[in-house]
């Protein structure tokens, strides 16, 4: 410990506290995971122990860490949680729903303490959560006394469940090996577990690695069922064998087997946690950003080199020129590999966001008397660390919105023939250069009539007749729009749909909506995998050059100016059998328009939200380095960033989605607001 | 710049001209100076924003000081310079007609702005200095660079 100077120790402490935050985050992440497992295993005491072990270890570590940085409230809180978990671990007390909720409460408070410390705000009050957990601990103590008093001579390891005395069945070992074919038929570990639970008592479950490298689950089940009844399991990839036919020996052996298997489990985990640090390096995100910036500089230099090369090419002997071209191409490839390598380092699993969601909706579901199950899919999908941080609030908002607005009460659901438990599916997947995040609920869908009514009341321009999903999305995302009659908990954070859409767009992504009346709502967010470098189409209008990220362009078309029709204030062409409104980039940006025999357009958006953005010429497609525009003087609608193409000049990157949106506003309002702004440029 | 004075009352300034008038900004506010090359226009930005350039790898907005001060816009020639200033966290470029001199102006030579000096730059004036035969208007950089978005988002 440095003790020479105050500044030294402060610096030392500052470095240490950053480590503390990082480590706390890691532990919190595994705690959330374990709490979910624990929640799922409620009512099946034997299933809970791995989760309890995991929780115990993480909470214990948090307590130690908090003590080291002298964050007393955090230490106190984790201390109480640890005591309760120890009680659970030693089976002195049974796991209850209120117990799980107290733990969740405790962890949420812990997070708030950390957040407060990070932001240098005063520590939140921990009295209530602390008391809640302390009450559980008191229960443990009294129960411990009861057991000690009543069962003299029996070790604490004996479970209270001794109703097995007159049990006449046998213990079986079932091995289930999941496969894609089985999953397709709906046969998963959970379904097998549920069926086995009906058959008898599940003594233990443990995952095993099969000789083929796959995963199998071993269930030890005490059941009175005979072999004939078990035969049906064979069809679902389950093999079984009897372990102990004798009853008396059975219970003990099963318990032993269980103890052995849970010990094995613990050893496995401990080995992993000991080995893990040697394989992982914790890196400050800023350092990766710096590397990414250097690569971006390289990409620009390479573009300049290419530029120069093509200029001198003709004056060089053919063999020299070819050799140079080859080297340039090789460098290009290496550069791409390098860039991808660095990008991969920045990727984290999307599960980091997803796993918070079930906790986020618990209170809200309870307060609104709804029954909600959150299902996670594609948790292992990797996404840029920066995106994870930025997407947390929007996803939280969508999930809470689904609970407060999308999902019906259990009674209403039963009335329309739906299961009383609603499902919110959080799904992540990759598609080409994008990550797709979806929030799908099986609720009532969006009430289009109500949205329109509300929009009219709020003075938004509302089209007559039926509206498509794009327009509907536009309305609910409009700043100041809300169908809420009163403020609810979900709106407490001040993140509305407008912010959801803005965040997605700022990250260069798109937001789409699908709503089926009576069947549910789905929000789909497509985000670019890479932020700093992207493929773009380069276009010119008069003497200006623009770049449009390729991900936002659906199609590139050529237009004969003679085919353009004027309808009121709009220009339209027929494209693929439908009318496609055109948006003249030159006019929008106040650039002199040239009359050309052929024009080109980018088609962005789909369905009724589709717009053709007209430019003079499309010069080509290339990799661009995206530089963000931060200064308010040049932050304008329709421009998402800047890049350079090798000559040092700034080329603006267009935000196609915002442009299309401004076109809609201009068209409907006959170009008052947007048009006036364009005219001043 | 070998003669660095430690006297707090004598500050070093960069002198530049706009439409025949000489102005001065404290050199500590100026990050660097560049020749004016291609400036990319930014559509829908305020009229005094000439556009955007890359300066040392950073995207920097460029303010046309002629327009900002209400003079006639003139296309930059070879004498024109881009003064890149740091205002807090922001880095902003300003196009001026020319900028060729450093000067140390003693605090005693600076008078508060005369109430009779009219003109748009009056709002940004720190004071007026007389250097030999010349009258120099001393500017406050923070006031020249607007902090808010005029194009409602």
Short mmCIF file of C-alpha atoms in Angstrom, two decimals, chain A residues 254-481:
data_model
loop_
_atom_site.label_atom_id
_atom_site.label_comp_id
_atom_site.label_asym_id
_atom_site.label_seq_id
_atom_site.Cartn_x
_atom_site.Cartn_y
_atom_site.Cartn_z
CA UNK A 254 -29.89 -41.19 -4.10
CA UNK A 255 -29.00 -38.59 -1.55
CA UNK A 256 -25.40 -39.66 -1.70
CA UNK A 257 -25.50 -39.60 -5.44
CA UNK A 258 -26.99 -36.19 -5.27
CA UNK A 259 -24.40 -34.93 -2.84
CA UNK A 260 -21.67 -36.42 -4.98
CA UNK A 261 -23.01 -34.88 -8.12
CA UNK A 262 -23.44 -31.46 -6.59
CA UNK A 263 -19.94 -31.67 -5.21
CA UNK A 264 -18.67 -32.59 -8.62
CA UNK A 265 -20.53 -29.62 -9.97
CA UNK A 266 -18.99 -27.29 -7.46
CA UNK A 267 -15.52 -28.59 -8.17
CA UNK A 268 -16.07 -28.08 -11.84
CA UNK A 269 -17.17 -24.50 -11.30
CA UNK A 270 -14.36 -23.78 -8.94
CA UNK A 271 -11.81 -25.14 -11.34
CA UNK A 272 -13.31 -22.93 -13.99
CA UNK A 273 -13.24 -19.83 -11.83
CA UNK A 274 -9.66 -20.46 -10.83
CA UNK A 275 -8.54 -21.09 -14.36
CA UNK A 276 -10.52 -18.31 -15.98
CA UNK A 277 -8.44 -15.24 -15.03
CA UNK A 278 -5.38 -16.61 -16.77
CA UNK A 279 -7.24 -16.63 -20.09
CA UNK A 280 -8.92 -13.27 -19.92
CA UNK A 281 -7.53 -9.79 -20.08
CA UNK A 282 -9.66 -6.93 -18.91
CA UNK A 283 -9.21 -4.04 -21.31
CA UNK A 284 -10.37 -0.48 -20.97
CA UNK A 285 -12.81 0.25 -23.80
CA UNK A 286 -10.96 3.50 -24.51
CA UNK A 287 -7.86 1.52 -25.47
CA UNK A 288 -9.82 -0.49 -27.98
CA UNK A 289 -11.31 2.71 -29.32
CA UNK A 290 -7.80 4.01 -29.78
CA UNK A 291 -6.82 0.87 -31.72
CA UNK A 292 -9.96 1.18 -33.80
CA UNK A 293 -9.10 4.80 -34.53
CA UNK A 294 -5.62 3.80 -35.68
CA UNK A 295 -7.11 1.19 -37.99
CA UNK A 296 -9.51 3.81 -39.31
CA UNK A 297 -6.54 6.08 -40.06
CA UNK A 298 -4.92 3.17 -41.90
CA UNK A 299 -8.05 2.67 -43.99
CA UNK A 300 -7.95 6.33 -44.99
CA UNK A 301 -4.25 6.17 -45.82
CA UNK A 302 -4.88 3.07 -47.90
CA UNK A 303 -7.61 4.89 -49.81
CA UNK A 304 -5.18 7.73 -50.51
CA UNK A 305 -2.59 5.24 -51.68
CA UNK A 306 -5.12 3.65 -54.04
CA UNK A 307 -6.01 7.05 -55.34
CA UNK A 308 -2.40 7.94 -56.00
CA UNK A 309 -1.74 4.54 -57.49
CA UNK A 310 -4.50 4.81 -60.06
CA UNK A 311 -3.11 8.20 -61.05
CA UNK A 312 0.45 7.04 -61.68
CA UNK A 313 -0.52 3.64 -63.01
CA UNK A 314 -0.40 4.63 -66.67
CA UNK A 315 3.05 6.09 -66.48
CA UNK A 316 4.47 2.90 -65.00
CA UNK A 317 5.67 -0.21 -66.84
CA UNK A 318 2.85 -2.79 -66.79
CA UNK A 319 4.75 -5.29 -64.61
CA UNK A 320 5.52 -2.68 -61.96
CA UNK A 321 1.97 -1.46 -61.94
CA UNK A 322 0.66 -4.99 -61.54
CA UNK A 323 3.04 -5.72 -58.66
CA UNK A 324 1.95 -2.54 -56.92
CA UNK A 325 -1.70 -3.43 -57.44
CA UNK A 326 -1.13 -6.85 -55.93
CA UNK A 327 0.57 -5.42 -52.86
CA UNK A 328 -2.23 -2.94 -52.46
CA UNK A 329 -4.79 -5.72 -52.68
CA UNK A 330 -2.94 -7.80 -50.07
CA UNK A 331 -2.72 -4.84 -47.75
CA UNK A 332 -6.41 -4.29 -48.24
CA UNK A 333 -7.13 -7.84 -47.15
CA UNK A 334 -4.87 -7.63 -44.10
CA UNK A 335 -6.44 -4.38 -43.11
CA UNK A 336 -9.89 -5.93 -43.25
CA UNK A 337 -8.71 -8.85 -41.12
CA UNK A 338 -7.13 -6.51 -38.61
CA UNK A 339 -10.28 -4.45 -38.38
CA UNK A 340 -12.43 -7.52 -37.89
CA UNK A 341 -10.04 -8.83 -35.26
CA UNK A 342 -10.29 -5.67 -33.21
CA UNK A 343 -14.02 -5.61 -33.64
CA UNK A 344 -14.34 -9.12 -32.30
CA UNK A 345 -12.49 -8.07 -29.17
CA UNK A 346 -15.14 -5.44 -28.53
CA UNK A 347 -17.98 -7.90 -28.78
CA UNK A 348 -19.89 -9.05 -25.74
CA UNK A 349 -22.86 -11.33 -25.43
CA UNK A 350 -26.25 -9.74 -25.73
CA UNK A 351 -27.33 -11.89 -22.79
CA UNK A 352 -25.83 -9.13 -20.65
CA UNK A 353 -28.86 -6.95 -21.46
CA UNK A 354 -31.41 -9.67 -21.90
CA UNK A 355 -30.90 -11.27 -18.51
CA UNK A 356 -31.76 -8.03 -16.73
CA UNK A 357 -35.17 -7.89 -18.35
CA UNK A 358 -37.00 -10.56 -16.35
CA UNK A 359 -36.12 -8.57 -13.21
CA UNK A 360 -37.12 -5.33 -14.80
CA UNK A 361 -40.67 -6.54 -15.44
CA UNK A 362 -41.30 -8.39 -12.18
CA UNK A 363 -42.55 -5.47 -10.15
CA UNK A 364 -44.41 -3.96 -13.06
CA UNK A 365 -46.19 -7.24 -13.83
CA UNK A 366 -47.15 -7.63 -10.20
CA UNK A 367 -48.37 -4.05 -9.88
CA UNK A 368 -50.49 -4.30 -13.02
CA UNK A 369 -51.79 -7.77 -12.08
CA UNK A 370 -50.41 -9.39 -15.18
CA UNK A 371 -48.67 -12.69 -15.56
CA UNK A 372 -45.62 -12.49 -17.74
CA UNK A 373 -42.91 -14.91 -18.67
CA UNK A 374 -39.80 -13.52 -20.31
CA UNK A 375 -38.20 -15.90 -22.76
CA UNK A 376 -34.68 -15.27 -24.02
CA UNK A 377 -33.36 -16.51 -27.30
CA UNK A 378 -29.98 -15.98 -28.92
CA UNK A 379 -28.36 -14.75 -25.70
CA UNK A 380 -25.00 -15.81 -27.05
CA UNK A 381 -25.29 -13.42 -30.00
CA UNK A 382 -22.37 -11.05 -29.85
CA UNK A 383 -22.75 -7.34 -30.08
CA UNK A 384 -20.45 -4.36 -29.71
CA UNK A 385 -19.93 -3.32 -26.09
CA UNK A 386 -20.89 0.22 -26.97
CA UNK A 387 -24.17 -0.96 -28.49
CA UNK A 388 -24.95 -3.04 -25.43
CA UNK A 389 -24.65 0.01 -23.23
CA UNK A 390 -26.68 2.24 -25.51
CA UNK A 391 -29.43 -0.33 -26.14
CA UNK A 392 -30.07 -1.16 -22.50
CA UNK A 393 -32.64 1.60 -21.88
CA UNK A 394 -34.49 1.27 -25.21
CA UNK A 395 -34.93 -2.48 -24.74
CA UNK A 396 -35.99 -1.95 -21.17
CA UNK A 397 -38.54 0.55 -22.38
CA UNK A 398 -39.93 -1.80 -25.02
CA UNK A 399 -40.20 -4.64 -22.52
CA UNK A 400 -41.93 -2.49 -19.91
CA UNK A 401 -44.18 -1.06 -22.61
CA UNK A 402 -45.15 -4.60 -23.58
CA UNK A 403 -46.14 -5.30 -19.98
CA UNK A 404 -48.06 -2.08 -19.40
CA UNK A 405 -49.73 -1.73 -22.81
CA UNK A 406 -49.41 -4.86 -24.91
CA UNK A 407 -50.25 -7.61 -22.49
CA UNK A 408 -53.81 -8.21 -21.30
CA UNK A 409 -54.89 -9.23 -17.81
CA UNK A 410 -54.98 -13.01 -17.18
CA UNK A 411 -58.81 -12.89 -17.20
CA UNK A 412 -58.92 -11.15 -20.57
CA UNK A 413 -56.41 -13.61 -21.95
CA UNK A 414 -58.43 -16.59 -20.81
CA UNK A 415 -61.56 -15.01 -22.27
CA UNK A 416 -59.99 -14.93 -25.74
CA UNK A 417 -58.57 -18.42 -25.42
CA UNK A 418 -54.97 -17.50 -24.64
CA UNK A 419 -52.91 -18.99 -21.83
CA UNK A 420 -53.09 -16.71 -18.73
CA UNK A 421 -49.31 -16.35 -18.71
CA UNK A 422 -48.18 -13.93 -21.39
CA UNK A 423 -44.82 -14.38 -23.05
CA UNK A 424 -42.34 -11.68 -23.95
CA UNK A 425 -39.72 -13.08 -26.25
CA UNK A 426 -36.37 -11.32 -26.44
CA UNK A 427 -34.55 -12.51 -29.48
CA UNK A 428 -31.12 -11.69 -30.84
CA UNK A 429 -29.62 -12.86 -34.09
CA UNK A 430 -27.11 -11.76 -36.67
CA UNK A 431 -27.98 -11.13 -40.29
CA UNK A 432 -25.07 -10.23 -42.51
CA UNK A 433 -23.46 -7.07 -41.17
CA UNK A 434 -26.28 -6.39 -38.72
CA UNK A 435 -27.44 -7.55 -35.34
CA UNK A 436 -31.17 -7.95 -35.06
CA UNK A 437 -32.77 -7.48 -31.65
CA UNK A 438 -36.46 -8.26 -31.29
CA UNK A 439 -38.94 -7.70 -28.51
CA UNK A 440 -42.02 -9.80 -29.22
CA UNK A 441 -45.07 -10.12 -27.00
CA UNK A 442 -48.19 -12.23 -27.43
CA UNK A 443 -50.49 -9.52 -26.11
CA UNK A 444 -53.35 -7.66 -27.70
CA UNK A 445 -51.34 -5.82 -30.36
CA UNK A 446 -51.44 -2.07 -30.85
CA UNK A 447 -54.90 -0.52 -30.83
CA UNK A 448 -54.63 1.39 -34.10
CA UNK A 449 -57.88 3.27 -33.54
CA UNK A 450 -56.75 4.51 -30.16
CA UNK A 451 -53.38 5.59 -31.51
CA UNK A 452 -55.02 7.52 -34.36
CA UNK A 453 -57.51 9.16 -32.07
CA UNK A 454 -54.79 10.19 -29.71
CA UNK A 455 -52.57 11.43 -32.55
CA UNK A 456 -55.41 13.55 -33.95
CA UNK A 457 -56.07 14.96 -30.49
CA UNK A 458 -52.40 15.84 -30.11
CA UNK A 459 -52.44 17.62 -33.46
CA UNK A 460 -50.29 15.22 -35.47
CA UNK A 461 -51.04 14.90 -39.16
CA UNK A 462 -52.95 11.62 -39.46
CA UNK A 463 -53.78 9.96 -42.76
CA UNK A 464 -57.35 8.82 -43.37
CA UNK A 465 -58.33 5.20 -43.69
CA UNK A 466 -56.14 2.26 -42.79
CA UNK A 467 -52.57 2.87 -41.72
CA UNK A 468 -49.60 0.63 -42.31
CA UNK A 469 -47.10 -0.43 -39.67
CA UNK A 470 -44.56 2.21 -40.77
CA UNK A 471 -47.00 5.07 -40.24
CA UNK A 472 -48.19 3.61 -36.97
CA UNK A 473 -44.60 3.37 -35.77
CA UNK A 474 -43.99 6.95 -36.88
CA UNK A 475 -46.92 8.11 -34.77
CA UNK A 476 -46.05 6.28 -31.59
CA UNK A 477 -42.44 7.40 -31.92
CA UNK A 478 -43.34 11.04 -32.47
CA UNK A 479 -41.95 13.21 -29.65
CA UNK A 480 -44.76 14.10 -27.28
CA UNK A 481 -46.98 11.24 -28.30
#
